[in-house]
């Protein structure tokens, strides 16, 4: 079983740098991985990468060269970069734990442990869910109290699976859940993970279970309230630029991923695209040329992650993601082409 394999791989390492995404799934996965590494007595460090910039893998390894292994969580670095790193650093182990990829690369170096549950053809769940199941493989029912952290990550990616829900229901029955409906403590915690400072959350997250008072004292509530305020302001300022029977396109001033997930709920039968100007240098700030793009879609048989990677490999800068939630970067002049492309595929 895959979780046992991952557990065995982690047992064998001496130390690790954990690299994770800064969204609720990445944060939760990193917290669970910390609990696992702590209990196994491994040394580790953690880097929270900004998912808007797919940080250069080379720099991460170069800046953290004292580690003999690296654990990537919810961090879909391109396969060719992963393989290049593993080939260049044969004395180190690269453990790739994710749920974004569609296929396993044909030639894997021995020291690249490739655990992408989507590529492996397993039932799709969150990365936090993978970390949770690894923890449960190792520490059995004693790990169940961390199921609430797995829930938060899974909700963040809209991927709550039966196993986690069952553990959560049994562990927290009469406290958080009734008839499988997540009552408000889970939502409040989820918002903390969604709008909170990801670095702080990763640093203190396990205290939520081990010492709740210390956890809540560690939260920067001003930071959260500022982000929530700006979130609603951006929603109020969305500008509709295209609408058809199945496609809806908005332009936003800044942050688009959370807005897209939120707005999509209100238009469940449409593919939703949100774009926002983005600049890679000073000149582009004055003369915008690129859009950040976030796509959401719950139409059956559509895989917008695949479509975005197909489109951006032809016209865009980069793109990809999940069947129901994808993103990328395109040239502003190509937005019409993207709309045309998606209309033709619908
Ligand atoms: Mn994820």
PDB file of C-alpha atoms in Angstrom, residues 34-206:
ATOM      1  CA  UNK A  34       5.937  17.697  11.257  1.00  0.00           C
ATOM      2  CA  UNK A  35       4.068  15.535  13.765  1.00  0.00           C
ATOM      3  CA  UNK A  36       5.292  12.420  11.922  1.00  0.00           C
ATOM      4  CA  UNK A  37       8.931  13.595  11.758  1.00  0.00           C
ATOM      5  CA  UNK A  38       8.880  14.666  15.404  1.00  0.00           C
ATOM      6  CA  UNK A  39       7.545  11.319  16.530  1.00  0.00           C
ATOM      7  CA  UNK A  40      10.125   9.477  14.433  1.00  0.00           C
ATOM      8  CA  UNK A  41      12.853  11.659  15.956  1.00  0.00           C
ATOM      9  CA  UNK A  42      14.023  13.091  12.606  1.00  0.00           C
ATOM     10  CA  UNK A  43      15.666  16.471  12.164  1.00  0.00           C
ATOM     11  CA  UNK A  44      13.858  18.705   9.725  1.00  0.00           C
ATOM     12  CA  UNK A  45      13.337  22.184   8.351  1.00  0.00           C
ATOM     13  CA  UNK A  46      10.329  23.590   6.534  1.00  0.00           C
ATOM     14  CA  UNK A  47      10.003  25.962   3.586  1.00  0.00           C
ATOM     15  CA  UNK A  48       6.561  27.327   2.759  1.00  0.00           C
ATOM     16  CA  UNK A  49       6.598  28.296  -0.890  1.00  0.00           C
ATOM     17  CA  UNK A  50       4.272  30.891  -2.344  1.00  0.00           C
ATOM     18  CA  UNK A  51       2.000  28.973  -4.703  1.00  0.00           C
ATOM     19  CA  UNK A  52       1.646  32.013  -6.925  1.00  0.00           C
ATOM     20  CA  UNK A  53       5.341  31.715  -7.698  1.00  0.00           C
ATOM     21  CA  UNK A  54       6.323  28.171  -8.408  1.00  0.00           C
ATOM     22  CA  UNK A  55       9.633  28.752  -6.677  1.00  0.00           C
ATOM     23  CA  UNK A  56      12.673  27.559  -8.446  1.00  0.00           C
ATOM     24  CA  UNK A  57      13.532  24.114  -7.201  1.00  0.00           C
ATOM     25  CA  UNK A  58      17.244  24.694  -7.821  1.00  0.00           C
ATOM     26  CA  UNK A  59      17.306  27.676  -5.449  1.00  0.00           C
ATOM     27  CA  UNK A  60      15.477  25.812  -2.714  1.00  0.00           C
ATOM     28  CA  UNK A  61      17.998  22.954  -2.846  1.00  0.00           C
ATOM     29  CA  UNK A  62      20.968  25.319  -3.136  1.00  0.00           C
ATOM     30  CA  UNK A  63      19.846  27.415  -0.165  1.00  0.00           C
ATOM     31  CA  UNK A  64      19.215  24.341   1.976  1.00  0.00           C
ATOM     32  CA  UNK A  65      22.116  22.132   1.041  1.00  0.00           C
ATOM     33  CA  UNK A  66      22.714  20.616   4.463  1.00  0.00           C
ATOM     34  CA  UNK A  67      19.792  18.188   4.142  1.00  0.00           C
ATOM     35  CA  UNK A  68      20.171  14.637   2.923  1.00  0.00           C
ATOM     36  CA  UNK A  69      16.542  14.419   1.850  1.00  0.00           C
ATOM     37  CA  UNK A  70      13.715  16.646   0.670  1.00  0.00           C
ATOM     38  CA  UNK A  71       9.998  16.067   1.077  1.00  0.00           C
ATOM     39  CA  UNK A  72       7.833  17.971  -1.396  1.00  0.00           C
ATOM     40  CA  UNK A  73       4.198  18.351  -0.352  1.00  0.00           C
ATOM     41  CA  UNK A  74       1.475  19.740  -2.620  1.00  0.00           C
ATOM     42  CA  UNK A  75       4.269  21.234  -4.748  1.00  0.00           C
ATOM     43  CA  UNK A  76       3.861  20.248  -8.400  1.00  0.00           C
ATOM     44  CA  UNK A  77       7.352  21.036  -9.660  1.00  0.00           C
ATOM     45  CA  UNK A  78       7.744  19.959 -13.302  1.00  0.00           C
ATOM     46  CA  UNK A  79       8.890  16.339 -13.650  1.00  0.00           C
ATOM     47  CA  UNK A  80      11.949  17.337 -15.658  1.00  0.00           C
ATOM     48  CA  UNK A  81      13.128  19.583 -12.779  1.00  0.00           C
ATOM     49  CA  UNK A  82      12.553  16.842 -10.203  1.00  0.00           C
ATOM     50  CA  UNK A  83      14.481  14.355 -12.327  1.00  0.00           C
ATOM     51  CA  UNK A  84      17.276  16.866 -12.944  1.00  0.00           C
ATOM     52  CA  UNK A  85      17.662  17.486  -9.200  1.00  0.00           C
ATOM     53  CA  UNK A  86      17.679  13.805  -8.342  1.00  0.00           C
ATOM     54  CA  UNK A  87      20.258  13.169 -11.053  1.00  0.00           C
ATOM     55  CA  UNK A  88      22.474  16.055  -9.946  1.00  0.00           C
ATOM     56  CA  UNK A  89      22.361  15.117  -6.256  1.00  0.00           C
ATOM     57  CA  UNK A  90      22.619  11.353  -6.263  1.00  0.00           C
ATOM     58  CA  UNK A  91      23.528  11.254  -2.559  1.00  0.00           C
ATOM     59  CA  UNK A  92      20.228  12.823  -1.536  1.00  0.00           C
ATOM     60  CA  UNK A  93      16.681  11.457  -1.483  1.00  0.00           C
ATOM     61  CA  UNK A  94      13.797  13.367  -3.060  1.00  0.00           C
ATOM     62  CA  UNK A  95      10.359  12.368  -1.799  1.00  0.00           C
ATOM     63  CA  UNK A  96       7.600  13.778  -3.951  1.00  0.00           C
ATOM     64  CA  UNK A  97       4.152  13.561  -2.290  1.00  0.00           C
ATOM     65  CA  UNK A  98       1.375  15.157  -4.302  1.00  0.00           C
ATOM     66  CA  UNK A  99      -1.928  14.846  -6.150  1.00  0.00           C
ATOM     67  CA  UNK A 100      -1.473  17.014  -9.250  1.00  0.00           C
ATOM     68  CA  UNK A 101       0.236  14.843 -11.855  1.00  0.00           C
ATOM     69  CA  UNK A 102      -1.517  12.751 -14.484  1.00  0.00           C
ATOM     70  CA  UNK A 103       1.232  10.196 -15.135  1.00  0.00           C
ATOM     71  CA  UNK A 104       4.432   8.854 -13.593  1.00  0.00           C
ATOM     72  CA  UNK A 105       7.567   9.746 -15.585  1.00  0.00           C
ATOM     73  CA  UNK A 106       8.932   6.764 -17.474  1.00  0.00           C
ATOM     74  CA  UNK A 107      12.503   6.900 -16.225  1.00  0.00           C
ATOM     75  CA  UNK A 108      12.710   7.666 -12.546  1.00  0.00           C
ATOM     76  CA  UNK A 109      16.095   7.971 -10.846  1.00  0.00           C
ATOM     77  CA  UNK A 110      16.433   5.586  -7.883  1.00  0.00           C
ATOM     78  CA  UNK A 111      16.592   8.497  -5.387  1.00  0.00           C
ATOM     79  CA  UNK A 112      13.397  10.176  -6.616  1.00  0.00           C
ATOM     80  CA  UNK A 113      10.495   8.621  -4.716  1.00  0.00           C
ATOM     81  CA  UNK A 114       7.456   9.590  -6.716  1.00  0.00           C
ATOM     82  CA  UNK A 115       4.209   9.404  -4.746  1.00  0.00           C
ATOM     83  CA  UNK A 116       1.574  11.306  -6.670  1.00  0.00           C
ATOM     84  CA  UNK A 117      -1.745   9.615  -5.942  1.00  0.00           C
ATOM     85  CA  UNK A 118      -3.421  10.949  -9.091  1.00  0.00           C
ATOM     86  CA  UNK A 119      -0.562   9.751 -11.299  1.00  0.00           C
ATOM     87  CA  UNK A 120      -0.715   6.401  -9.481  1.00  0.00           C
ATOM     88  CA  UNK A 121      -4.383   6.100 -10.447  1.00  0.00           C
ATOM     89  CA  UNK A 122      -5.651   6.097  -6.858  1.00  0.00           C
ATOM     90  CA  UNK A 123      -8.802   7.719  -5.579  1.00  0.00           C
ATOM     91  CA  UNK A 124      -8.099  11.424  -5.427  1.00  0.00           C
ATOM     92  CA  UNK A 125      -7.778  13.097  -2.079  1.00  0.00           C
ATOM     93  CA  UNK A 126      -5.895  16.040  -0.636  1.00  0.00           C
ATOM     94  CA  UNK A 127      -2.168  16.114   0.103  1.00  0.00           C
ATOM     95  CA  UNK A 128      -3.074  16.627   3.766  1.00  0.00           C
ATOM     96  CA  UNK A 129      -5.066  13.409   3.448  1.00  0.00           C
ATOM     97  CA  UNK A 130      -1.982  11.563   2.194  1.00  0.00           C
ATOM     98  CA  UNK A 131       0.121  12.861   5.090  1.00  0.00           C
ATOM     99  CA  UNK A 132      -2.650  11.924   7.509  1.00  0.00           C
ATOM    100  CA  UNK A 133      -2.860   8.374   6.168  1.00  0.00           C
ATOM    101  CA  UNK A 134       0.910   8.007   6.414  1.00  0.00           C
ATOM    102  CA  UNK A 135       0.674   9.139  10.053  1.00  0.00           C
ATOM    103  CA  UNK A 136      -2.102   6.681  10.718  1.00  0.00           C
ATOM    104  CA  UNK A 137      -0.124   3.850   9.159  1.00  0.00           C
ATOM    105  CA  UNK A 138       2.700   4.645  11.560  1.00  0.00           C
ATOM    106  CA  UNK A 139       0.890   5.559  14.762  1.00  0.00           C
ATOM    107  CA  UNK A 140      -2.499   3.845  14.336  1.00  0.00           C
ATOM    108  CA  UNK A 141      -5.513   5.257  16.158  1.00  0.00           C
ATOM    109  CA  UNK A 142      -3.384   7.557  18.256  1.00  0.00           C
ATOM    110  CA  UNK A 143      -3.019   9.704  15.137  1.00  0.00           C
ATOM    111  CA  UNK A 144      -6.784  10.093  14.726  1.00  0.00           C
ATOM    112  CA  UNK A 145      -6.904  13.241  16.787  1.00  0.00           C
ATOM    113  CA  UNK A 146      -5.040  14.987  13.972  1.00  0.00           C
ATOM    114  CA  UNK A 147      -7.909  14.148  11.601  1.00  0.00           C
ATOM    115  CA  UNK A 148      -9.287  17.660  12.075  1.00  0.00           C
ATOM    116  CA  UNK A 149      -6.130  19.061  10.491  1.00  0.00           C
ATOM    117  CA  UNK A 150      -6.526  16.607   7.607  1.00  0.00           C
ATOM    118  CA  UNK A 151     -10.142  17.793   7.286  1.00  0.00           C
ATOM    119  CA  UNK A 152      -9.096  21.431   7.002  1.00  0.00           C
ATOM    120  CA  UNK A 153      -6.631  20.617   4.222  1.00  0.00           C
ATOM    121  CA  UNK A 154      -9.169  18.420   2.451  1.00  0.00           C
ATOM    122  CA  UNK A 155     -11.875  21.093   2.603  1.00  0.00           C
ATOM    123  CA  UNK A 156      -9.364  23.569   1.171  1.00  0.00           C
ATOM    124  CA  UNK A 157      -8.976  21.435  -1.948  1.00  0.00           C
ATOM    125  CA  UNK A 158     -12.650  20.277  -2.024  1.00  0.00           C
ATOM    126  CA  UNK A 159     -11.404  16.717  -1.552  1.00  0.00           C
ATOM    127  CA  UNK A 160     -12.799  15.295   1.670  1.00  0.00           C
ATOM    128  CA  UNK A 161     -12.621  11.529   1.333  1.00  0.00           C
ATOM    129  CA  UNK A 162     -14.578   8.890   3.236  1.00  0.00           C
ATOM    130  CA  UNK A 163     -11.621   7.629   5.291  1.00  0.00           C
ATOM    131  CA  UNK A 164     -10.805  11.010   6.752  1.00  0.00           C
ATOM    132  CA  UNK A 165     -14.441  11.875   7.278  1.00  0.00           C
ATOM    133  CA  UNK A 166     -14.979   8.594   9.118  1.00  0.00           C
ATOM    134  CA  UNK A 167     -12.000   9.149  11.421  1.00  0.00           C
ATOM    135  CA  UNK A 168     -13.017  12.736  12.010  1.00  0.00           C
ATOM    136  CA  UNK A 169     -16.602  11.731  12.789  1.00  0.00           C
ATOM    137  CA  UNK A 170     -15.537   9.078  15.265  1.00  0.00           C
ATOM    138  CA  UNK A 171     -12.802  11.129  16.919  1.00  0.00           C
ATOM    139  CA  UNK A 172     -14.753  14.351  17.225  1.00  0.00           C
ATOM    140  CA  UNK A 173     -18.281  13.010  17.515  1.00  0.00           C
ATOM    141  CA  UNK A 174     -20.603  15.165  19.574  1.00  0.00           C
ATOM    142  CA  UNK A 175     -18.120  17.935  19.350  1.00  0.00           C
ATOM    143  CA  UNK A 176     -17.762  19.160  15.802  1.00  0.00           C
ATOM    144  CA  UNK A 177     -19.935  17.106  13.530  1.00  0.00           C
ATOM    145  CA  UNK A 178     -23.547  16.140  13.365  1.00  0.00           C
ATOM    146  CA  UNK A 179     -24.981  14.072  10.550  1.00  0.00           C
ATOM    147  CA  UNK A 180     -21.735  14.515   8.642  1.00  0.00           C
ATOM    148  CA  UNK A 181     -22.231  18.257   8.436  1.00  0.00           C
ATOM    149  CA  UNK A 182     -19.178  20.221   9.540  1.00  0.00           C
ATOM    150  CA  UNK A 183     -20.323  22.576  12.224  1.00  0.00           C
ATOM    151  CA  UNK A 184     -18.888  26.008  12.645  1.00  0.00           C
ATOM    152  CA  UNK A 185     -15.706  25.269  14.635  1.00  0.00           C
ATOM    153  CA  UNK A 186     -14.339  23.539  11.545  1.00  0.00           C
ATOM    154  CA  UNK A 187     -15.281  26.504   9.397  1.00  0.00           C
ATOM    155  CA  UNK A 188     -13.719  29.002  11.772  1.00  0.00           C
ATOM    156  CA  UNK A 189     -10.540  26.938  11.813  1.00  0.00           C
ATOM    157  CA  UNK A 190     -10.672  26.628   8.053  1.00  0.00           C
ATOM    158  CA  UNK A 191     -10.840  30.400   7.676  1.00  0.00           C
ATOM    159  CA  UNK A 192      -7.867  30.722   9.987  1.00  0.00           C
ATOM    160  CA  UNK A 193      -5.901  28.425   7.682  1.00  0.00           C
ATOM    161  CA  UNK A 194      -7.200  30.151   4.549  1.00  0.00           C
ATOM    162  CA  UNK A 195      -6.527  33.742   5.559  1.00  0.00           C
ATOM    163  CA  UNK A 196      -3.863  33.307   8.222  1.00  0.00           C
ATOM    164  CA  UNK A 197      -0.109  33.651   7.969  1.00  0.00           C
ATOM    165  CA  UNK A 198       0.963  30.347   6.444  1.00  0.00           C
ATOM    166  CA  UNK A 199       4.474  30.367   7.939  1.00  0.00           C
ATOM    167  CA  UNK A 200       3.101  30.908  11.450  1.00  0.00           C
ATOM    168  CA  UNK A 201       0.456  28.259  10.966  1.00  0.00           C
ATOM    169  CA  UNK A 202       3.003  25.695   9.853  1.00  0.00           C
ATOM    170  CA  UNK A 203       5.179  26.620  12.804  1.00  0.00           C
ATOM    171  CA  UNK A 204       2.442  26.239  15.421  1.00  0.00           C
ATOM    172  CA  UNK A 205      -0.261  24.142  13.759  1.00  0.00           C
ATOM    173  CA  UNK A 206       0.115  20.943  15.774  1.00  0.00           C
TER     174      UNK A 206
END
